[in-house]
């Protein structure tokens, strides 16, 4: 146990976490040149392409120092705010963290939010100034920033480059010297923390855990405390590049477990594994059921693909327990599903996986957050709304609450004005302003989560010329004056386009949605009136004009059977387009609210 070190790497996105992890694996001989692929830990195709780590993984390295053998467990953490609960559990499985800061970018919002998570879990922090090879690196200044942030000595900051491999040995030495060995009682009842799970179509779910007390043995009868279910540990082992089967995994170590569990839902990140016959008295603190934050409808482009879509979503849920869905029907779109996601990135990932892995073509409707509504009749009973169309009629409505977040933004002082205006436009209230250095400011706002869903991030990048970074955490529900804005195309309401908006902005946003839809709807052979309404009242109107006569004429000229064949072919190519009444609506139109000019 005294020669084990468990650590994670935390960093703002793109500061070089994956690259540095690869260098550590190479230096310790955990991967050979033949196995070397850039950013090895990002195993899912999608992750590799997007350059982000979606699911956390763990890998064990052997390292000899002063003639002694050490086991170093690197626990990788996802780098996006959508997955912050998983990050917190991975951090809880460690005794130390490498805090990577880009020598050109300095400290950013996720550097700080991840650091706080690490400090809350009492981790030893090893600061690393990365990318020192960059011509734009600013080592002295950024070291000062790190020293200010951590209250450490400048000598504690290790200079490194994931690109050239510079500093990697110093990092390994620091891991051994500065990070404490795990504590724990090998003779106590088993107590292990689940920090991740991975779906394998042959073996079922593989559970990743860290043992805090006792040991977990092959063949042992074990229990998951939060779900209160028992299993047999069919196989246990440690994680190298390949899994290494073991008879047992002992106190302080990190490993995997196979029990024949088939669905990800049974394995909850943050849950405690114990011995069924001799259970631990305490579960490991910090367990939470992760809740979806963003909801949207997912509909098949072809109505007859509904069952296939259900099958695909069920399959996806097997390996992504954070995806939730229930059937819903829309007057405009027919049968589909209302899905809950951890955030906008998670939503995009699910849509992409449906298309790539299951060959489904789907329409995703305007995302929304989850609201609490109270009726006059039952002012104390919460009505949970995951879909704007479920909002009770205003005459019956007592009040509505929406989720708020604490947003933390770090920006250059030059852009404070612009960032503030944006946040105020987004209904934010400033709660704090701290100068981290003379040039960098941290601004804290209370803000509705719904405003983050609606193009906040892109706008922030624009107003700050790319210099602002952003992170947030939920702070509960607050009452808001919300109204439902409905959209009518050719006189017919399209429920899938409805959105809940704050009463003060509803008119101006309604108008902008209508203008955007006019841009996005393809012209057809007739005029298409586009209207926004609150209740029975029309608040904005535009018209997509009919195609000119001669264009239509051309369509019908020439070889008709060839034209028809072409049309059939286009249909097969399955455009992301839905026919509602006689109006064709492309996927972009469903997202119009998010992309207002
Ligand atoms: P992550 O998002 O923190 O995992 O960052 P990555 O490891 O994916 O790196 C982000 C980008 O920075 C990639 O284009 C890397 O090639 C580049 N990068 C990473 N480390 C270094 C470094 O030490 N020097 C330079 N010049 N580039 C680096
Ligand atoms: Mg990465």
XYZ file of C-alpha atoms and ligand atoms in Angstrom:
626
model
C 0.000 0.000 0.000
C 2.812 2.416 0.854
C 4.028 2.201 -2.751
C 0.719 3.036 -4.395
C -0.070 6.542 -5.679
C -3.537 7.430 -6.963
C -3.784 10.663 -8.906
C -5.764 12.477 -11.539
C -4.961 15.258 -13.948
C -7.089 18.360 -13.879
C -6.947 21.216 -16.342
C -8.949 23.644 -18.374
C -9.871 22.188 -21.762
C -6.981 22.153 -24.272
C -4.326 22.882 -21.663
C -2.757 19.513 -22.538
C -4.117 16.907 -20.159
C -4.443 14.050 -22.672
C -1.084 14.756 -24.283
C 0.714 14.780 -20.955
C -1.042 11.567 -19.890
C 0.337 9.907 -23.030
C 3.872 11.059 -22.164
C 3.562 9.577 -18.652
C 2.410 6.266 -20.134
C 5.312 6.222 -22.567
C 7.952 7.195 -20.027
C 6.863 4.403 -17.652
C 6.811 1.892 -20.515
C 3.078 1.306 -20.033
C 2.612 1.732 -23.754
C 5.164 0.747 -26.329
C 5.801 2.635 -29.548
C 3.744 0.115 -31.444
C 0.735 0.777 -29.250
C 1.252 4.483 -29.330
C -1.631 6.461 -30.633
C -2.071 10.094 -29.887
C -4.262 10.707 -26.874
C -4.630 7.084 -26.077
C -7.012 7.567 -23.197
C -9.717 9.051 -25.404
C -10.906 5.726 -26.720
C -14.304 6.506 -28.152
C -14.133 7.627 -31.803
C -16.304 10.589 -31.075
C -14.037 11.683 -28.246
C -11.012 11.430 -30.440
C -12.606 13.563 -33.142
C -13.902 16.180 -30.770
C -10.680 16.167 -28.808
C -12.452 15.847 -25.498
C -12.570 13.112 -22.932
C -16.174 12.129 -22.382
C -15.915 9.114 -20.099
C -13.287 8.851 -17.442
C -10.923 5.894 -17.474
C -8.118 4.653 -15.322
C -4.720 3.178 -16.108
C -1.966 1.710 -13.958
C 1.748 2.394 -14.449
C 4.737 0.660 -12.886
C 7.613 2.912 -11.923
C 10.904 2.221 -10.181
C 12.314 4.918 -7.948
C 15.470 4.461 -5.829
C 15.239 0.726 -6.446
C 11.669 0.557 -5.155
C 8.693 -0.485 -7.268
C 5.737 1.872 -7.302
C 2.233 1.500 -8.695
C 0.836 4.735 -10.102
C -2.884 4.775 -10.860
C -3.851 7.568 -13.218
C -7.552 8.261 -13.132
C -8.641 10.285 -16.132
C -11.467 12.792 -15.719
C -13.883 14.200 -18.294
C -13.127 17.771 -19.245
C -16.593 19.244 -19.745
C -19.002 20.868 -17.308
C -21.805 18.529 -18.450
C -19.940 15.705 -16.730
C -18.884 17.477 -13.539
C -20.364 14.854 -11.207
C -18.193 12.174 -12.816
C -15.208 14.468 -12.419
C -15.966 14.875 -8.725
C -16.139 11.083 -8.182
C -12.888 10.451 -10.045
C -11.250 13.094 -7.911
C -12.655 11.442 -4.779
C -10.844 8.232 -5.776
C -7.419 9.951 -5.618
C -4.975 11.327 -3.073
C -3.357 13.810 -5.445
C -3.892 15.842 -8.599
C -1.657 17.237 -11.285
C -3.006 20.711 -11.965
C -2.012 21.588 -15.509
C -1.891 25.198 -16.602
C -1.097 26.221 -20.166
C 1.929 28.540 -20.077
C 0.358 30.789 -22.711
C -3.279 30.776 -21.529
C -2.746 30.843 -17.759
C -5.543 30.072 -15.307
C -9.036 29.608 -16.782
C -12.487 28.909 -15.378
C -12.185 25.109 -15.371
C -8.704 25.305 -13.828
C -10.345 26.918 -10.830
C -13.531 24.845 -10.661
C -11.548 21.594 -10.897
C -9.057 22.857 -8.344
C -11.894 23.553 -5.892
C -13.214 20.013 -6.387
C -9.737 18.658 -5.688
C -9.288 20.805 -2.584
C -12.717 19.796 -1.249
C -11.465 16.215 -1.422
C -8.188 17.139 0.353
C -6.005 16.209 -2.600
C -2.339 17.112 -2.739
C -1.974 19.480 -5.697
C 1.082 19.351 -7.958
C 1.046 22.456 -10.166
C 2.420 21.992 -13.676
C 3.245 24.762 -16.059
C 2.659 23.034 -19.394
C 3.500 23.905 -23.008
C 6.696 25.728 -22.025
C 7.925 24.941 -25.562
C 5.436 27.399 -27.062
C 6.966 30.630 -28.387
C 3.990 32.455 -26.853
C 4.615 30.883 -23.424
C 4.819 33.308 -20.564
C 6.468 31.172 -17.872
C 7.296 33.862 -15.280
C 3.917 35.544 -15.306
C 1.905 32.336 -15.386
C 4.026 30.873 -12.570
C 3.164 33.984 -10.541
C -0.538 33.416 -11.297
C -0.258 29.810 -10.086
C 1.634 30.835 -6.949
C -1.093 33.409 -6.210
C -3.843 30.862 -6.754
C -2.351 28.034 -4.673
C -0.228 29.869 -2.181
C 2.663 27.576 -3.100
C 6.323 28.426 -3.717
C 7.487 29.135 -7.288
C 9.853 26.119 -6.994
C 6.840 23.841 -6.479
C 5.638 24.561 -10.016
C 7.013 21.970 -12.440
C 7.820 23.202 -15.933
C 6.827 20.723 -18.616
C 5.877 20.142 -22.212
C 3.606 17.341 -23.279
C 4.805 17.972 -26.789
C 8.552 17.473 -26.260
C 8.377 15.339 -23.113
C 10.333 17.935 -21.136
C 9.730 17.684 -17.373
C 7.999 14.295 -17.435
C 10.526 12.649 -15.130
C 10.216 15.518 -12.634
C 6.479 14.999 -12.624
C 6.840 11.297 -11.836
C 9.305 12.047 -9.040
C 6.891 14.633 -7.601
C 4.014 12.150 -7.712
C 6.034 9.786 -5.537
C 7.490 12.406 -3.228
C 4.490 14.678 -2.698
C 1.314 12.596 -3.053
C 0.539 10.572 0.078
C 0.168 6.807 -0.123
C -3.413 5.608 0.377
C -4.584 4.969 3.932
C -7.166 2.372 4.890
C -7.592 -0.851 6.781
C -6.918 -4.061 4.811
C -8.740 -6.116 7.464
C -11.894 -3.980 7.574
C -15.032 -4.951 5.590
C -14.836 -4.095 1.899
C -15.544 -0.465 1.058
C -14.882 0.615 -2.542
C -15.979 3.678 -4.511
C -17.446 3.304 -8.013
C -16.054 6.133 -10.118
C -16.930 4.926 -13.592
C -18.417 2.142 -15.648
C -18.038 1.050 -19.227
C -20.359 -1.026 -21.361
C -18.941 -4.043 -23.122
C -21.315 -5.903 -25.422
C -19.836 -9.325 -24.544
C -19.181 -8.983 -20.840
C -21.861 -6.502 -19.799
C -20.952 -3.550 -17.627
C -17.383 -3.219 -16.365
C -17.316 -1.270 -13.123
C -14.259 0.799 -12.182
C -13.613 1.246 -8.500
C -11.117 2.378 -5.868
C -10.784 0.246 -2.740
C -10.739 2.314 0.468
C -10.888 -0.539 2.991
C -10.696 -4.326 2.807
C -10.295 -6.153 -0.488
C -12.474 -7.345 -3.330
C -11.970 -10.987 -4.367
C -12.925 -13.056 -7.348
C -16.039 -15.056 -6.516
C -16.963 -12.812 -3.569
C -20.621 -11.993 -2.961
C -20.783 -8.191 -3.044
C -23.411 -5.522 -2.581
C -23.880 -2.050 -4.109
C -25.171 0.077 -1.248
C -27.208 2.802 -3.050
C -29.039 0.390 -5.341
C -29.126 -2.314 -2.628
C -28.378 -5.089 -5.116
C -26.130 -8.101 -4.698
C -23.865 -9.730 -7.269
C -21.041 -12.221 -7.530
C -17.675 -10.718 -8.503
C -17.114 -12.949 -11.548
C -13.841 -11.259 -12.403
C -11.683 -8.582 -10.797
C -8.396 -7.088 -11.860
C -6.293 -4.009 -12.413
C -6.141 -1.759 -15.434
C -3.082 -1.618 -17.613
C -3.426 -0.955 -21.299
C -5.239 -4.277 -21.201
C -7.066 -5.551 -18.144
C -4.953 -7.719 -15.840
C -7.023 -10.448 -14.141
C -6.255 -10.775 -10.419
C -7.430 -12.968 -7.539
C -8.155 -9.825 -5.557
C -7.743 -6.062 -5.585
C -6.547 -4.726 -2.245
C -6.869 -1.629 -0.059
C -5.672 1.530 -1.771
C -5.681 0.111 -5.288
C -7.831 0.807 -8.332
C -9.433 -1.905 -10.438
C -12.286 -3.228 -12.503
C -15.092 -5.645 -11.764
C -17.264 -7.803 -14.012
C -20.517 -9.142 -12.584
C -22.681 -9.824 -15.598
C -24.699 -6.614 -15.100
C -26.266 -5.704 -18.434
C -27.447 -2.135 -18.018
C -25.502 0.968 -17.001
C -28.393 2.116 -14.788
C -27.568 -0.502 -12.152
C -24.062 0.805 -11.713
C -24.230 4.290 -10.231
C -21.137 6.419 -10.186
C -20.500 7.429 -6.580
C -22.039 4.247 -5.121
C -20.158 2.094 -2.574
C -19.334 -1.575 -3.124
C -19.203 -3.717 0.004
C -19.183 -7.345 1.098
C -22.701 -8.812 1.145
C -22.073 -11.034 4.187
C -19.978 -8.556 6.180
C -20.995 -5.095 4.969
C -19.256 -1.850 5.891
C -21.233 0.403 8.220
C -20.682 3.513 6.127
C -21.063 4.243 2.469
C -18.544 6.630 0.940
C -19.858 10.188 1.148
C -20.814 12.166 -1.939
C -23.207 9.817 -3.671
C -25.789 11.586 -5.820
C -28.210 10.472 -8.461
C -27.234 12.588 -11.458
C -30.149 14.578 -12.785
C -30.649 15.627 -16.378
C -30.456 19.403 -16.831
C -31.593 19.879 -20.416
C -34.553 18.300 -22.174
C -35.501 18.022 -25.818
C -37.738 15.960 -28.045
C -36.104 13.447 -30.369
C -38.265 12.348 -33.304
C -37.555 10.069 -36.239
C -37.527 11.838 -39.590
C -39.600 8.965 -40.976
C -42.564 8.265 -38.708
C -42.273 4.535 -39.422
C -38.816 4.496 -37.795
C -40.290 5.086 -34.328
C -39.788 1.515 -33.061
C -36.263 1.428 -34.421
C -35.556 4.701 -32.640
C -36.856 3.255 -29.378
C -34.595 0.237 -29.812
C -31.582 2.469 -30.515
C -32.233 4.684 -27.496
C -32.565 1.632 -25.252
C -29.226 0.364 -26.559
C -27.604 3.737 -25.957
C -28.971 3.830 -22.440
C -27.260 0.514 -21.690
C -23.926 2.293 -21.778
C -24.982 5.812 -20.852
C -27.045 5.786 -17.679
C -27.323 9.579 -17.682
C -29.535 9.483 -20.783
C -33.205 9.359 -19.793
C -36.210 9.299 -22.095
C -39.972 8.801 -22.069
C -42.295 8.471 -25.054
C -44.099 11.658 -26.013
C -46.242 12.691 -28.887
C -46.399 15.983 -30.655
C -49.306 17.178 -32.779
C -46.742 18.341 -35.331
C -44.138 15.579 -35.227
C -46.073 12.485 -34.185
C -44.464 9.914 -31.901
C -41.029 10.443 -30.420
C -39.269 10.759 -27.091
C -38.689 13.486 -24.549
C -35.068 13.020 -23.545
C -33.106 14.361 -20.623
C -29.423 15.211 -20.981
C -26.693 16.405 -18.644
C -26.143 19.444 -20.855
C -25.930 20.673 -24.424
C -22.767 18.768 -25.270
C -24.311 15.554 -23.970
C -27.343 16.213 -26.182
C -25.182 16.678 -29.279
C -23.255 13.520 -28.465
C -26.434 11.451 -28.180
C -27.764 12.809 -31.465
C -24.472 12.045 -33.170
C -24.262 8.553 -31.706
C -27.814 7.785 -32.855
C -26.793 8.720 -36.363
C -23.379 7.053 -36.437
C -23.887 3.920 -34.421
C -27.527 3.231 -35.230
C -27.919 4.874 -38.602
C -30.969 6.815 -37.394
C -31.945 10.172 -38.856
C -33.602 12.229 -36.159
C -35.031 15.672 -35.549
C -34.158 17.261 -32.219
C -36.509 19.944 -30.940
C -35.662 23.142 -29.048
C -33.948 22.163 -25.808
C -35.420 23.434 -22.562
C -34.711 23.132 -18.853
C -36.992 21.562 -16.282
C -39.583 23.927 -14.701
C -41.729 23.799 -11.594
C -45.276 25.078 -12.085
C -47.902 25.626 -9.386
C -51.598 25.993 -10.099
C -53.958 28.338 -8.218
C -55.924 25.307 -7.141
C -52.895 23.511 -5.674
C -50.323 26.232 -4.943
C -48.188 23.855 -2.867
C -47.972 20.988 -5.292
C -45.047 20.951 -7.729
C -45.885 20.191 -11.332
C -42.659 19.135 -12.992
C -42.493 20.391 -16.592
C -39.928 18.942 -18.951
C -41.757 20.246 -21.989
C -43.101 23.793 -22.559
C -46.327 22.427 -24.051
C -47.223 21.009 -20.610
C -47.456 24.489 -19.063
C -50.973 24.921 -17.620
C -53.189 27.626 -19.073
C -52.197 31.077 -17.693
C -55.654 31.465 -16.111
C -55.002 28.374 -13.944
C -51.373 29.164 -13.245
C -50.211 30.460 -9.867
C -46.455 30.713 -10.505
C -43.518 29.122 -12.323
C -39.999 28.460 -11.082
C -36.909 27.821 -13.161
C -33.452 26.439 -12.297
C -30.717 28.979 -11.556
C -26.969 28.560 -11.675
C -23.935 30.273 -10.281
C -21.856 31.225 -13.306
C -18.183 31.953 -12.955
C -16.444 33.766 -15.797
C -12.770 34.613 -16.031
C -11.853 37.249 -18.565
C -9.283 39.899 -19.397
C -10.124 43.176 -17.702
C -10.547 44.861 -21.131
C -13.713 42.835 -21.705
C -15.418 43.216 -18.332
C -17.932 45.728 -19.733
C -18.988 43.536 -22.645
C -19.213 40.398 -20.513
C -21.362 42.236 -17.955
C -23.758 43.538 -20.624
C -24.138 40.043 -22.031
C -24.825 38.539 -18.610
C -27.359 41.211 -17.779
C -29.088 40.677 -21.126
C -29.196 37.004 -20.127
C -31.023 37.931 -16.913
C -27.884 37.495 -14.827
C -27.250 39.301 -11.541
C -23.672 39.956 -10.611
C -22.739 38.636 -7.170
C -18.974 39.038 -7.144
C -16.046 40.548 -9.008
C -12.478 39.615 -8.105
C -9.267 40.753 -9.759
C -7.091 37.624 -9.940
C -4.252 39.735 -11.360
C -4.294 43.265 -12.749
C -5.350 41.900 -16.116
C -7.645 39.047 -15.235
C -10.990 39.263 -13.522
C -13.331 36.625 -12.173
C -17.012 37.612 -12.404
C -19.709 35.638 -10.642
C -23.370 35.800 -11.621
C -26.623 34.184 -10.586
C -28.334 33.346 -13.841
C -31.173 31.199 -15.182
C -29.871 27.912 -16.571
C -32.176 28.354 -19.557
C -30.080 31.309 -20.717
C -26.954 29.135 -20.797
C -28.786 26.702 -23.033
C -29.604 29.526 -25.435
C -26.343 30.425 -27.224
C -24.635 31.937 -24.177
C -21.297 30.258 -24.693
C -20.820 31.361 -28.305
C -21.818 34.915 -27.457
C -19.390 34.983 -24.537
C -16.550 33.863 -26.795
C -17.490 36.548 -29.324
C -17.751 39.491 -26.914
C -14.482 38.541 -25.229
C -12.655 37.785 -28.491
C -12.159 34.243 -27.217
C -10.547 35.307 -23.929
C -13.334 34.474 -21.500
C -13.724 31.076 -19.932
C -16.804 29.896 -18.174
C -18.075 27.354 -15.676
C -21.250 26.925 -13.649
C -22.982 24.986 -10.912
C -26.707 24.720 -10.067
C -28.058 26.744 -7.121
C -31.729 25.721 -7.091
C -35.119 26.881 -8.365
C -36.315 30.498 -8.381
C -39.607 32.071 -9.343
C -39.699 33.724 -12.766
C -42.260 35.489 -14.928
C -42.390 33.000 -17.778
C -44.777 32.814 -20.705
C -45.092 30.299 -23.482
C -44.463 31.604 -26.976
C -46.049 29.418 -29.665
C -45.120 29.379 -33.327
C -47.618 28.980 -36.167
C -46.639 28.003 -39.685
C -49.240 28.533 -42.354
C -51.787 29.113 -39.579
C -51.060 25.803 -37.817
C -49.393 25.807 -34.398
C -46.225 23.674 -34.362
C -45.983 22.507 -30.763
C -42.399 21.335 -31.167
C -41.340 24.961 -31.754
C -42.877 26.365 -28.549
C -40.547 27.868 -25.971
C -40.909 29.281 -22.458
C -39.473 32.789 -22.338
C -39.264 35.499 -19.748
C -42.240 37.872 -20.102
C -39.959 40.910 -20.454
C -38.114 39.429 -23.460
C -40.912 37.391 -24.979
C -41.937 40.028 -27.549
C -38.479 40.819 -28.831
C -37.340 37.201 -28.872
C -40.613 36.086 -30.489
C -39.987 38.615 -33.232
C -36.424 37.433 -33.751
C -37.489 33.775 -33.863
C -40.001 34.608 -36.583
C -37.320 36.440 -38.580
C -34.920 33.542 -38.169
C -37.539 31.012 -39.269
C -38.161 33.086 -42.371
C -34.475 32.661 -43.227
C -34.448 28.957 -42.477
C -37.660 27.656 -44.040
C -37.122 26.551 -47.632
C -39.383 28.390 -50.065
C -42.224 26.313 -51.430
C -44.857 26.803 -54.071
C -47.023 28.913 -51.792
C -46.545 31.702 -49.262
C -45.906 30.466 -45.727
C -47.041 32.878 -43.012
C -44.912 32.550 -39.846
C -46.434 33.823 -36.625
C -45.447 33.956 -32.968
C -48.233 34.010 -30.389
C -48.695 34.260 -26.658
C -52.015 32.577 -25.962
C -54.416 33.839 -28.637
C -52.424 37.008 -29.231
C -50.160 37.201 -32.293
C -46.981 39.073 -31.342
C -44.951 38.816 -34.567
C -45.412 37.854 -38.184
C -43.325 37.273 -41.321
C -43.915 35.461 -44.600
C -41.711 33.095 -46.529
C -42.589 33.993 -50.082
C -43.570 31.409 -52.669
C -41.026 30.351 -55.266
C -41.322 32.414 -58.429
C -43.479 30.894 -61.170
C -40.667 30.326 -63.694
C -38.637 28.356 -61.168
C -41.577 26.072 -60.527
C -42.132 25.726 -64.227
C -38.573 24.533 -64.673
C -39.073 21.897 -62.034
C -41.800 20.339 -64.051
C -40.117 20.653 -67.431
C -38.046 17.902 -68.999
C -38.205 14.203 -68.405
C -40.772 13.727 -65.666
C -39.872 10.150 -64.821
C -36.252 11.145 -64.363
C -37.320 13.972 -62.066
C -39.433 11.563 -60.065
C -36.556 9.155 -59.705
C -34.424 12.000 -58.487
C -37.069 12.908 -55.932
C -37.284 9.305 -54.704
C -33.534 9.272 -54.360
C -33.534 12.468 -52.346
C -36.124 10.977 -50.032
C -33.918 7.927 -49.459
C -31.006 10.239 -48.661
C -33.163 11.158 -45.664
C -32.688 14.857 -45.178
C -33.148 16.050 -41.633
C -36.438 17.640 -42.581
C -39.966 17.112 -41.330
C -43.218 17.721 -43.125
C -45.729 19.411 -40.811
C -49.066 19.957 -42.555
C -47.875 21.036 -45.986
C -44.804 22.887 -44.713
C -41.335 21.362 -44.776
C -39.299 22.182 -41.680
C -35.544 21.548 -41.686
C -33.681 20.555 -38.510
C -32.075 24.022 -38.209
C -35.505 25.594 -37.838
C -36.123 23.613 -34.656
C -32.981 25.182 -33.229
C -33.838 28.710 -34.449
C -34.297 29.971 -30.878
C -30.695 29.072 -30.119
C -29.222 30.881 -33.068
C -30.933 34.278 -33.092
C -29.188 37.116 -34.875
P -6.765 18.450 -23.137
O -8.026 19.054 -23.680
O -6.368 19.118 -21.857
O -6.770 16.949 -23.046
O -5.620 18.891 -24.161
P -4.876 18.026 -25.272
O -3.879 17.119 -24.669
O -5.900 17.441 -26.173
O -4.076 19.201 -25.995
C -4.709 20.294 -26.607
C -3.856 20.818 -27.738
O -2.638 21.329 -27.238
C -3.467 19.740 -28.759
O -3.484 20.331 -30.030
C -2.062 19.356 -28.349
O -1.309 18.882 -29.441
C -1.522 20.663 -27.839
N -0.514 20.472 -26.791
C -0.622 19.708 -25.694
N 0.494 19.796 -24.927
C 1.326 20.646 -25.565
C 2.636 21.160 -25.275
O 3.272 20.864 -24.256
N 3.161 22.030 -26.174
C 2.487 22.406 -27.296
N 3.097 23.259 -28.115
N 1.282 21.953 -27.597
C 0.686 21.083 -26.751
Mg -8.239 15.534 -23.530
